[in-house]
Coordinates of C-alpha atoms and ligand atoms in Angstrom, one line a residue:
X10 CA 12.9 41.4 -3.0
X11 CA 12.2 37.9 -4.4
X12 CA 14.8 35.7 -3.4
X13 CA 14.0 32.6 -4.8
X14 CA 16.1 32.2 -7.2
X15 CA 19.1 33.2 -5.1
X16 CA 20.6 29.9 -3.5
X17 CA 21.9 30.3 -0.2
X18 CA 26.1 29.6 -0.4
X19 CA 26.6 28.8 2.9
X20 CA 23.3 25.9 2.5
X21 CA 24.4 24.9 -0.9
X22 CA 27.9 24.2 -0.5
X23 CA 27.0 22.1 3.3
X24 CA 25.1 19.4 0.6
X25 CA 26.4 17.1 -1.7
X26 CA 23.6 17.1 -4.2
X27 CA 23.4 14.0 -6.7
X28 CA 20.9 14.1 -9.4
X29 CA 20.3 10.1 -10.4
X30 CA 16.8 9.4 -10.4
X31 CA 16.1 12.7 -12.4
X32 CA 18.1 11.4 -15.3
X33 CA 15.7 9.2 -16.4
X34 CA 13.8 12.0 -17.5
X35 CA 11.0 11.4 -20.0
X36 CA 8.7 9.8 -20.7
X37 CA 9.4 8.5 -16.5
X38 CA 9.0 11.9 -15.2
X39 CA 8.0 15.9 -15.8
X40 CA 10.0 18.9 -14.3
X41 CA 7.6 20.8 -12.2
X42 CA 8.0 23.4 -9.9
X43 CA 6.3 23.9 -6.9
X44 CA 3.6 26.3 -6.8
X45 CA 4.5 29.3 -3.7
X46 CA 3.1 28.8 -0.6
X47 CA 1.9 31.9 1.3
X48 CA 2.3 32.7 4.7
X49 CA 4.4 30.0 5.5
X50 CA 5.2 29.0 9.2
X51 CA 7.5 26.1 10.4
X52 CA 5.7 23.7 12.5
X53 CA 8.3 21.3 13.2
X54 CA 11.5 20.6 11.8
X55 CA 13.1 17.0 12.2
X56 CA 16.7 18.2 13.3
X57 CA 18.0 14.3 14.2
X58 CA 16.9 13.5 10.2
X59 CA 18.6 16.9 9.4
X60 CA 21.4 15.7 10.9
X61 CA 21.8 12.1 8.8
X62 CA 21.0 14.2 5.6
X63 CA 24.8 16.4 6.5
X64 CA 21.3 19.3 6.6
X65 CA 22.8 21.2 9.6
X66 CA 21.1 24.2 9.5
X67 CA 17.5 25.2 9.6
X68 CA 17.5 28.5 8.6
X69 CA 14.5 30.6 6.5
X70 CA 16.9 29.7 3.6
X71 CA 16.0 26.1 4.1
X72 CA 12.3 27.0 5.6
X73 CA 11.8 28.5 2.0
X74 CA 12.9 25.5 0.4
X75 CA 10.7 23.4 2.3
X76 CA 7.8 25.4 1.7
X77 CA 8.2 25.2 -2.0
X78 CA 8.9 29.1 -2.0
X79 CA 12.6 29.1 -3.5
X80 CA 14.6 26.1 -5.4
X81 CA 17.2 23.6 -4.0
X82 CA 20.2 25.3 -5.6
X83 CA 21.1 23.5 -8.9
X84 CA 18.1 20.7 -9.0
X85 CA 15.4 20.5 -11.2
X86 CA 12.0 19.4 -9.0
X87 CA 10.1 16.7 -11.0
X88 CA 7.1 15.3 -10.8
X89 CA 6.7 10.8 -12.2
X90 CA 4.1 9.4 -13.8
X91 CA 2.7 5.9 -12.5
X92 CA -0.5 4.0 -12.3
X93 CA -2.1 1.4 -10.3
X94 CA -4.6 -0.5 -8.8
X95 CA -7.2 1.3 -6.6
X96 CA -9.1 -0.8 -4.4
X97 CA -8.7 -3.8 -6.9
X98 CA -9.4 -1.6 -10.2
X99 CA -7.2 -0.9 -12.5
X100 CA -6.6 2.8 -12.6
X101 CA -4.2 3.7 -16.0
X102 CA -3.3 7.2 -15.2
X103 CA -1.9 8.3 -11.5
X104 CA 1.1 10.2 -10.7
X105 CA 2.8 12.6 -8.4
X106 CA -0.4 15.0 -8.4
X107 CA 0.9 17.1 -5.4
X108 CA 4.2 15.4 -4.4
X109 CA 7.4 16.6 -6.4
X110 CA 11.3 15.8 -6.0
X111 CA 12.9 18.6 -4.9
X112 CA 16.8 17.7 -4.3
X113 CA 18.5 13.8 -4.1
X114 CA 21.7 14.1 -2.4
X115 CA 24.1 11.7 -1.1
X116 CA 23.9 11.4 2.7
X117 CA 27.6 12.1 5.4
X118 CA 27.2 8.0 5.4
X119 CA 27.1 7.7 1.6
X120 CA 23.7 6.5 1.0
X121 CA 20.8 7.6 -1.6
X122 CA 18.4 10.4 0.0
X123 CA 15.9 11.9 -2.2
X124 CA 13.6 14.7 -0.7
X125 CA 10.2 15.5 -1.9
X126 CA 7.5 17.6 -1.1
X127 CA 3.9 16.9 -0.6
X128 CA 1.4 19.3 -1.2
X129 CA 3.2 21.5 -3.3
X130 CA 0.8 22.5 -6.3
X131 CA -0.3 20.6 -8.9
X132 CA 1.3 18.8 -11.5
X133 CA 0.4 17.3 -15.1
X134 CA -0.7 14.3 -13.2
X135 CA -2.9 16.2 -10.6
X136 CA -6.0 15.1 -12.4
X137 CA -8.0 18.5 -12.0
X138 CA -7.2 18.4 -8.5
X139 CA -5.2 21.0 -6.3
X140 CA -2.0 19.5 -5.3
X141 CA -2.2 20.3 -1.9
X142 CA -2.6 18.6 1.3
X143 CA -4.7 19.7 4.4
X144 CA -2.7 20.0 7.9
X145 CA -4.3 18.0 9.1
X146 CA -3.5 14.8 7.1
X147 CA -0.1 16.2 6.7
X148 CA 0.6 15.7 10.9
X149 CA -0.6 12.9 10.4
X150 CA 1.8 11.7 7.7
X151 CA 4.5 13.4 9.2
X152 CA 4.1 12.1 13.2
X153 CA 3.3 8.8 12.0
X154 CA 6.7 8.1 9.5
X155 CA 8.8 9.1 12.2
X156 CA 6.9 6.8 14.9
X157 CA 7.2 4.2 12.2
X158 CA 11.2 4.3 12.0
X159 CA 11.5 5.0 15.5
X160 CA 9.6 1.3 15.7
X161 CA 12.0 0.5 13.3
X162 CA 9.4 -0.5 10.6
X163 CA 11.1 0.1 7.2
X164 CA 9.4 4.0 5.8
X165 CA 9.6 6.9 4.0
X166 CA 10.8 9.7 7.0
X167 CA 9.3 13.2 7.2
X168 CA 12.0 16.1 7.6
X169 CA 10.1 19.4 8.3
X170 CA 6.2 20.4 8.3
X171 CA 5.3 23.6 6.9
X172 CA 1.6 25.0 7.4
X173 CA -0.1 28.2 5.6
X174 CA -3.2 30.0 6.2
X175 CA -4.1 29.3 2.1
X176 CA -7.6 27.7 2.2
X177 CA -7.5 24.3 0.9
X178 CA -11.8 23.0 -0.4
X179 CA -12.0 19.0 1.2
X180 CA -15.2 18.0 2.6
X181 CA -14.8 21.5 4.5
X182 CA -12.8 24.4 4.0
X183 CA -9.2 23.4 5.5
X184 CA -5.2 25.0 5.3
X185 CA -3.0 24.0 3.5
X186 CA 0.3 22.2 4.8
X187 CA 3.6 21.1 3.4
X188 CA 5.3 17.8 4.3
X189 CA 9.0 17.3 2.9
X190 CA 9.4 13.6 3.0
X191 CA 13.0 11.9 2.3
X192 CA 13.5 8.2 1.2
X193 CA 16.2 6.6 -0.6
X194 CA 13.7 6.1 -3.6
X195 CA 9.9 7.0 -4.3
X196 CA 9.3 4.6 -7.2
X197 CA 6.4 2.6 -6.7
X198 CA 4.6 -0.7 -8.1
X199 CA 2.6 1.8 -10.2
X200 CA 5.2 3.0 -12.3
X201 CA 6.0 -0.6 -13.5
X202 CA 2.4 -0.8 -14.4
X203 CA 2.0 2.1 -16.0
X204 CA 4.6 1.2 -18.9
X205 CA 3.6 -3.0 -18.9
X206 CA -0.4 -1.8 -19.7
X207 CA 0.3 0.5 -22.2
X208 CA 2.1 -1.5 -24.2
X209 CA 5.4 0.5 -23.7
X210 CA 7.6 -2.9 -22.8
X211 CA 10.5 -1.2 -23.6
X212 CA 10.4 2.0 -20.8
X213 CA 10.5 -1.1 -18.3
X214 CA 14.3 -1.8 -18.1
X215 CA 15.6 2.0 -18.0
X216 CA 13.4 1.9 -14.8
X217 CA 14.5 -1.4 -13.4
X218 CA 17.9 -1.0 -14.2
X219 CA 17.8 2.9 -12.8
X220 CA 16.2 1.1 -9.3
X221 CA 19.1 -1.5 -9.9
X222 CA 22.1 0.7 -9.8
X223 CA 20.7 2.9 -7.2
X224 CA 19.5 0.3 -4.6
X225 CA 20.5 -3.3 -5.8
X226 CA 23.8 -2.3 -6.9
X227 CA 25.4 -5.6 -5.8
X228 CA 22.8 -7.4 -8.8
X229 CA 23.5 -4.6 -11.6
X230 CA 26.2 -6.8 -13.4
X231 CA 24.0 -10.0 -13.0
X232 CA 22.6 -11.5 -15.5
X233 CA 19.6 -12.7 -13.6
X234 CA 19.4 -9.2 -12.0
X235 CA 15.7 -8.8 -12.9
X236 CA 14.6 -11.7 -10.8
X237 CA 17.0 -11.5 -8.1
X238 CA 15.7 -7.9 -7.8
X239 CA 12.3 -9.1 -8.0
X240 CA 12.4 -12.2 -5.1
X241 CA 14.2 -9.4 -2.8
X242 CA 11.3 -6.9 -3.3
X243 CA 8.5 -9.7 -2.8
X244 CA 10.3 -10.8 0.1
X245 CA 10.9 -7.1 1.5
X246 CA 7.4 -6.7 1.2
X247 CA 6.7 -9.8 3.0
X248 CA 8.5 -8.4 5.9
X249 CA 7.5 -5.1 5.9
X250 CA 4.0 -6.4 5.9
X251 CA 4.6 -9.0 9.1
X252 CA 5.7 -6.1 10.9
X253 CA 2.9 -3.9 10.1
X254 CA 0.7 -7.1 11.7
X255 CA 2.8 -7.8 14.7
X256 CA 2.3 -3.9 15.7
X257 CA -1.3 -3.6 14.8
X258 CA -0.9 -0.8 12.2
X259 CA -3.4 -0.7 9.3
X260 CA -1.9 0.7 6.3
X261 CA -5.3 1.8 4.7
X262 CA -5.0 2.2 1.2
X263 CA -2.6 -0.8 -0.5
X264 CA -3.2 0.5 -3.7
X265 CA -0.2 -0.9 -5.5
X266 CA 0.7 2.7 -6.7
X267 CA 0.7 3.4 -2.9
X268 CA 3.5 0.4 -3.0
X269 CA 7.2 1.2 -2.5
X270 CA 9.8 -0.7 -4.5
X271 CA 12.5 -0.4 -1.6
X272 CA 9.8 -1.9 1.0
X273 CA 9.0 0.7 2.5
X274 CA 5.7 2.2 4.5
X275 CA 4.5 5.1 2.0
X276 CA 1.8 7.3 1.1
X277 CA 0.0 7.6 4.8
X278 CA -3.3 8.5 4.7
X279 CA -6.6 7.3 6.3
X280 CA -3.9 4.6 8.5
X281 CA -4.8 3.4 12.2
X282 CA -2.9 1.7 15.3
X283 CA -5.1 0.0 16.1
X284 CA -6.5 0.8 20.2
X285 CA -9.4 -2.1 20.7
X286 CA -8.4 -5.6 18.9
X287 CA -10.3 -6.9 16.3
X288 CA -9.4 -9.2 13.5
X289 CA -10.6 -7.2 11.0
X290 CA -10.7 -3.8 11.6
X291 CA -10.9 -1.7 8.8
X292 CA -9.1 1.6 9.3
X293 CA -10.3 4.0 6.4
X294 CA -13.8 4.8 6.4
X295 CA -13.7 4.9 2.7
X296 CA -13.1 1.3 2.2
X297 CA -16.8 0.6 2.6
X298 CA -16.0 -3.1 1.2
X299 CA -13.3 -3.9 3.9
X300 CA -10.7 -5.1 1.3
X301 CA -7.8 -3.4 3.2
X302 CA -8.7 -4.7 6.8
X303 CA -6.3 -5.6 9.5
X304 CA -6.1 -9.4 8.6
X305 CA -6.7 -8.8 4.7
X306 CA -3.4 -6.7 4.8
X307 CA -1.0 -10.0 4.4
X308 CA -2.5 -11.3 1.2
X309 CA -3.3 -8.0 -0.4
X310 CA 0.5 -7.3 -0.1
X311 CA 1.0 -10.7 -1.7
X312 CA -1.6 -9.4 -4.7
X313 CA 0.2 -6.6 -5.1
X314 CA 3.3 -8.0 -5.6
X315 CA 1.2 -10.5 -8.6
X316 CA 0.3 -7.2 -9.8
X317 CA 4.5 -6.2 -9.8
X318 CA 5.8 -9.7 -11.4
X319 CA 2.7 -9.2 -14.4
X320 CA 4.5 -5.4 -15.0
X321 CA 7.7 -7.2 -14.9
X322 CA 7.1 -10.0 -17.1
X323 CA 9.1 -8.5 -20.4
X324 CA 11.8 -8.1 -18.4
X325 CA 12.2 -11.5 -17.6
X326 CA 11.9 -13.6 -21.0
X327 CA 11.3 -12.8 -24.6
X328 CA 9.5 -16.6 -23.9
X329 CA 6.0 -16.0 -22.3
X330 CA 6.2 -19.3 -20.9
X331 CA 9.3 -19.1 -19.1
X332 CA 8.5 -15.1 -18.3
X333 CA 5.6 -16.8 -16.6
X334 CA 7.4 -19.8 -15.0
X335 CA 9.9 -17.6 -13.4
X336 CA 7.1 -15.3 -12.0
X337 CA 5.8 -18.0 -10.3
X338 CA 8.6 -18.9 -8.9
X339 CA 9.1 -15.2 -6.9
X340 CA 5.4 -14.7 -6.4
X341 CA 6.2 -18.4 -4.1
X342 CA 8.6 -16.8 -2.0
X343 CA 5.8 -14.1 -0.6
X344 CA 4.4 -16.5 1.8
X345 CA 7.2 -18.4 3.3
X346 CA 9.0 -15.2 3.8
X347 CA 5.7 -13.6 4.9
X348 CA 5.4 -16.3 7.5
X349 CA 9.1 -16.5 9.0
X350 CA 9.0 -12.9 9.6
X351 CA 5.4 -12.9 11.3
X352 CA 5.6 -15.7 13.4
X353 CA 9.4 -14.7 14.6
X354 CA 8.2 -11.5 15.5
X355 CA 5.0 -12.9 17.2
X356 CA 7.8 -15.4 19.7
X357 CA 9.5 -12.1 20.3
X358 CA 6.8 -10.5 21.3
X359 CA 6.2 -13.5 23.9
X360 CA 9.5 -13.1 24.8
X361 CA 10.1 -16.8 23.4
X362 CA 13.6 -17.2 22.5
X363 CA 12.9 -19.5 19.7
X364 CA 10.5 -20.7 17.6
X365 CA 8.6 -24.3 18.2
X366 CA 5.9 -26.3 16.6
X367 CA 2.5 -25.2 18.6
X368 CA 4.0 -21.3 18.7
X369 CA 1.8 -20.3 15.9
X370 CA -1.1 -21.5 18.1
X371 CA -0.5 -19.8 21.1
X372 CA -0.2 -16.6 19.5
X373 CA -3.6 -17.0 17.5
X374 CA -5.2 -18.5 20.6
X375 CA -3.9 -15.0 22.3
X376 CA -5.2 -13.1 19.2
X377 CA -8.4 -14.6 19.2
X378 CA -8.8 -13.8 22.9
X379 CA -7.7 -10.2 22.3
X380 CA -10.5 -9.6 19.5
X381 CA -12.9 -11.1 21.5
X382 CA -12.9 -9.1 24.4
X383 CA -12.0 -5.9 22.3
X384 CA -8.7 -5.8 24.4
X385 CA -6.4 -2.7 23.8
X386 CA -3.6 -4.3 21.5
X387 CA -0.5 -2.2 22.2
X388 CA -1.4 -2.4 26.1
X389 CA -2.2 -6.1 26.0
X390 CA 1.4 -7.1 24.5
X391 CA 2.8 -4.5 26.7
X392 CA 2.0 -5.6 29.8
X393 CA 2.1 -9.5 28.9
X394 CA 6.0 -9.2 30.2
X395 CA 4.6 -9.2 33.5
X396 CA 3.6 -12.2 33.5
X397 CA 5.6 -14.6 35.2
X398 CA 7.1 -18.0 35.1
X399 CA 7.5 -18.5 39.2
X400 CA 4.4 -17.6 40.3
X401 CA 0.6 -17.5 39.3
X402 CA -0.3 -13.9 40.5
X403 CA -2.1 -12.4 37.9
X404 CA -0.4 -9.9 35.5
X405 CA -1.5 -6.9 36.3
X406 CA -2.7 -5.1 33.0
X407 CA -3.4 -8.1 31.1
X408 CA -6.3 -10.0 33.0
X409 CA -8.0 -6.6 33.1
X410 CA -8.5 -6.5 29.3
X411 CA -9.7 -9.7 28.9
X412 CA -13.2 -10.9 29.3
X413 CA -13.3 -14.3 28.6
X414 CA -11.1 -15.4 31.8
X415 CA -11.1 -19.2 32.0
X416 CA -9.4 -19.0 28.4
X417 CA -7.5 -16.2 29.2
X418 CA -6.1 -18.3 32.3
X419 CA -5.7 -21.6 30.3
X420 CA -4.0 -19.5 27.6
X421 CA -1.6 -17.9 30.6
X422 CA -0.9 -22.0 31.9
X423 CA 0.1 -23.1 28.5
X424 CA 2.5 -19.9 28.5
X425 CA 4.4 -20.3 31.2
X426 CA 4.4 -24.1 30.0
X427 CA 6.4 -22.9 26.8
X428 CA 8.3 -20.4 28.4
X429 CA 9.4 -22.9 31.1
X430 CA 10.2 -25.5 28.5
X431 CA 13.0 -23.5 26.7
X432 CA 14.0 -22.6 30.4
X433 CA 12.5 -19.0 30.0
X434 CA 12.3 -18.7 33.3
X435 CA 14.7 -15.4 33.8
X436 CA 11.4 -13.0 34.3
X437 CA 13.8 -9.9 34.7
X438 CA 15.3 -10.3 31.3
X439 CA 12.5 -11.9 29.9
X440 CA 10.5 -8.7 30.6
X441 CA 13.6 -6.3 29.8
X442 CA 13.8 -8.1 26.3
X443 CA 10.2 -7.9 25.5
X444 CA 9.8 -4.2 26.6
X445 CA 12.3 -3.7 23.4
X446 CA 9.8 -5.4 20.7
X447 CA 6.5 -4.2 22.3
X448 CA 5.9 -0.4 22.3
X449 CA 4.4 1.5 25.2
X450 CA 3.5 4.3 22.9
X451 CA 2.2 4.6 18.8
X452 CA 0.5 7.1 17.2
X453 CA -3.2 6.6 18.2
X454 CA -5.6 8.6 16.6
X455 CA -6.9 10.5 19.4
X456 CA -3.2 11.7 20.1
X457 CA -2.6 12.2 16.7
X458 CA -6.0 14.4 16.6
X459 CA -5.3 16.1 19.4
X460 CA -1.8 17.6 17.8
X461 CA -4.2 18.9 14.6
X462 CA -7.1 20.1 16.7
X463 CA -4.0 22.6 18.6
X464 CA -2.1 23.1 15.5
X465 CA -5.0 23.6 13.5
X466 CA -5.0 27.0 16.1
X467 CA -1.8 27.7 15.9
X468 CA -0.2 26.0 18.9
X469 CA 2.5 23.8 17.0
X470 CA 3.4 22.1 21.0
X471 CA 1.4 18.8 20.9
X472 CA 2.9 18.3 17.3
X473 CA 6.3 18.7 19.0
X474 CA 5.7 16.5 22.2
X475 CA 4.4 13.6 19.7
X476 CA 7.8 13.3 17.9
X477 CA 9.7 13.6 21.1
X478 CA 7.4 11.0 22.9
X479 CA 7.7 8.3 19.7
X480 CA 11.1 8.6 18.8
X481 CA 11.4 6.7 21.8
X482 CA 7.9 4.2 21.6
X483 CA 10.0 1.5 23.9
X484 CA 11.0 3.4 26.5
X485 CA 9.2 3.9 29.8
X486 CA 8.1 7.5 30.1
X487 CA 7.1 8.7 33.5
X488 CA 5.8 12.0 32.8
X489 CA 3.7 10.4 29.7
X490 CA 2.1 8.0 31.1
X491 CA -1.0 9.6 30.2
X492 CA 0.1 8.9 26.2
X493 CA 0.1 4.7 26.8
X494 CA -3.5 5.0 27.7
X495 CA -6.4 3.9 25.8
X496 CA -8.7 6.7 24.0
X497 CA -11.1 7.7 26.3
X498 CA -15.0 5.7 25.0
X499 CA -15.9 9.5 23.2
X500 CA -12.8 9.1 21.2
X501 CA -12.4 5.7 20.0
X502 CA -14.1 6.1 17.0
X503 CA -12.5 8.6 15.5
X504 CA -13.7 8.4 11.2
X505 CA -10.5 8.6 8.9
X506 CA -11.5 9.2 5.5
X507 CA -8.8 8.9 2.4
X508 CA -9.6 12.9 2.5
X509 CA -6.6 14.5 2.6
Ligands
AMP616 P1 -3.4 9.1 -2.6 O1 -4.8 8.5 -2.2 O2 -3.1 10.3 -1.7 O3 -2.4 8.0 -2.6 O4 -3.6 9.7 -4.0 C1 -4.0 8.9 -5.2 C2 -3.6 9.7 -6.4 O5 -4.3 10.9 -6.4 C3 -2.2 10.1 -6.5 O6 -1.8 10.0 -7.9 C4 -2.1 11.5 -6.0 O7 -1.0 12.2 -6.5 C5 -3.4 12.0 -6.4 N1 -3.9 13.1 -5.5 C6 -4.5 12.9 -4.3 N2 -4.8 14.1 -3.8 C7 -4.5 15.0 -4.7 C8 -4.6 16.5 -4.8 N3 -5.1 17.2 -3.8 N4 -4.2 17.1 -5.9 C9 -3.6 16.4 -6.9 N5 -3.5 15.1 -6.9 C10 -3.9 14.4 -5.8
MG617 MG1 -0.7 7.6 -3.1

């Protein structure tokens, strides 16, 4: 019997379904609906995220929703249309090519959740291509948005991951896999594009204004709402993008369509924590030019946002000259914001309770230290709250991944200086308080691969133990211990392609 199109009462009536973004409608967006997915098998569902949605239940009602194998009663999936820039080009046709919206409800606490799929067949904007992902970028995506909140590093979340036997063509024959994904909005930088370079100024404010109400709705009777709006997402991005440094995670493909308008970590594909330090270490092993590197990542999220405030120009003045003036002005906020955030999360991560002139210093003396001797950065920070302020015994941990030691010991003297001169010299709750900003575990590739290599044959248990083991990244483990360690030397150089 098909039972798609019978929606499940007892599921239906536990949501509170409200259609907003899907009003826009055309020319912003195309009803799609997913294309079936055979065979499908549950390989983990995010019951905690379940939870915050009011989703209680995870029955093979829902399993079939998630798969893209039956509708969410009374929503119509769609599928938007953006653009963007591609490793610096200008690219004037992207879109959802395999992702669609499949429900946007209002969450037990009142907020804005909209769900999509990824991987569920192609679209209009699928580009000749299949609309599906692999499982094995899909685990990836969906271990790695969870470890990101769990960090507490602003992100789309991942809610279930379904996997089928269909064969899916990518530099080998792979499976295919679906992630749902949930965020209050998808809209991206792209989209803002897409209407400012093809002329089609006037589709601009129906989209601002939608991304208003829904998410600024303190600026929507404003008249200077369109800047306002504007300075807060060049600033959110700011932030998001200090974190992303201050926790060693490379991104991989800023492509501005790949940037969120809320701020928030999206589209994961060829990303990295990184193990070994280095300054520029480029994650994706399609970015054969470097651009999106570890230290590159700052000022390509300050590009992007140029790229944002040049869509947004109409909506700011009918005069060019002051559109272009007040531009300037947001585009300025980027960097002091940018900075604030990094170097207040760098003193946390020291454990310094404030910040002070010669901090900025310290860390990039530390940094430069780490990249030379190749020193594992999550371990490194880790560890650095053993040091202490009443005695010169080595830390234990730190020393060991250094190689350049009468730095490393002039860098440690200068440390307990600093910490001594703000009266840091509480090691207990210095340590305690520093254990809570630097994570003992993140999703390392090895581990990651690992999880694919099992589920891959079947064995959905290492994709399970990952979620369990980083929805807590802070906390001491015992029994994982194993998880906090480097990659062994055969797997530190894993490739990620944008494959996927
Ligand atoms: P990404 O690199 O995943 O951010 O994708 C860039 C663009 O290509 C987006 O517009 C995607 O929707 C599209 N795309 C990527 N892979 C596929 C695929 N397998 N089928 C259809 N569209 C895709
Ligand atoms: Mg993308």
């Amino acid at each position: 019997m098909d039972t798609s199109a019978v929606p499940d009462p007892a599921f239906h009536s536990a949501l509170s379904l409200d259609p907003c973004y899907a009003g826009l409608s055309a020319p912003y967006l195309t009803p799609v609906a997913p294309t079936p997915l055979p065979h499908p098998r549950l390989v983990h569902f995010n019951a905690p995220l379940a939870a915050e949605l009011g989703i209680d239940t995870g029955d093979q009602a829902l399993v079939d929703i998630l798969s893209g194998n039956r509708p969410w009663p009374a929503y119509a999936p769609v599928a938007s249309v953006y653009a963007g820039h591609q490793f610096g080009n200008w690219v004037s046709q992207l879109g959802d090519g395999r992702a669609l919206t499949i429900a946007e409800i209002r969450k037990p606490d009142g907020g804005r959740a909209e769900l999509q799929l990824k991987g569920a067949g192609p679209t209009p904007y699928s580009r000749g291509a299949d609309g599906r992902a692999v499982l094995r970028s899909s685990i990836r995506e969906y271990l790695c948005s969870e470890a990101m909140h769990a960090l507490g590093i602003p992100t789309t979340r991942s809610l279930s991951l379904v996997a089928s036997p269909e064969p899916v063509q990518r530099e080998t024959v792979e499976t295919a896999a679906v992630v749902c994904r949930v965020a209050p909005s998808f809209v991206r930088f792209g989209q803002f594009e897409f209407f400012y370079h093809r002329g089609q100024h006037a589709q601009l404010a129906p989209l601002a204004d939608h991304v208003i109400a829904a998410h600024f709705p303190h600026l929507a009777n404003e008249s200077d709402r369109y800047a306002r709006w504007l300075e807060d997402v060049v600033e959110r991005t700011a932030r998001l993008i200090a974190q992303w440094q201050t926790v060693g995670f490379c991104h991989g493909v800023m492509n501005t369509d790949n940037f969120s308008i809320l701020g928030l970590t999206l589209d994961y594909g060829p990303f990295g924590f990184m193990d070994a330090f280095r300054q520029h270490h480029v994650c994706n092993h399609s970015d054969y030019e470097g651009r999106y590197g570890y230290d590159s990542q700052p000022l390509i999220g300050q590009w992007n946002c140029s790229r944002l405030l040049q869509a947004a120009l109409p909506l700011l003045s009918d005069n060019q000259d002051e559109a272009a003036n007040i531009v300037t002005d947001i585009y300025e906020r980027y960097a002091p914001a940018y900075s604030r955030e990094a170097i207040r999360r760098w003193a946390d991560k020291l454990g310094l309770r404030e910040v002070r002139a010669g901090d900025t210093d310290l860390v990039s003396r530390l940094l430069t230290l780490l990249h030379r001797s190749k020193s594992d950065f999550t371990r490194t920070f880790r560890h650095l709250s053993r040091v202490r302020t009443d005695s010169d015994a080595p830390a234990t941990g730190v020393r060991e991944e250094i190689a350049e030691l009468a730095a490393f010991d002039a860098w440690v003297a200068d440390y307990r200086a600093r910490l001594r001169a703000e009266s840091n010299t509480d090691d207990a709750a210095r340590a305690a308080g520093m254990n809570r900003v630097n994570p003992k575990y993140v999703l390392r590739n090895h581990l990651a691969q690992a999880a694919i290599e099992r589920a891959e044959s079947g064995d959905d248990s290492e994709v399970a133990a990952l979620m369990r083991l980083l929805s807590r990244p802070y906390d001491e483990q015992p029994d994982m211990e194993r998880y906090a360690a480097a990659p062994p030397d055969e797997l530190r150089h894993l490739e990620i392609s944008c494959s996927s």
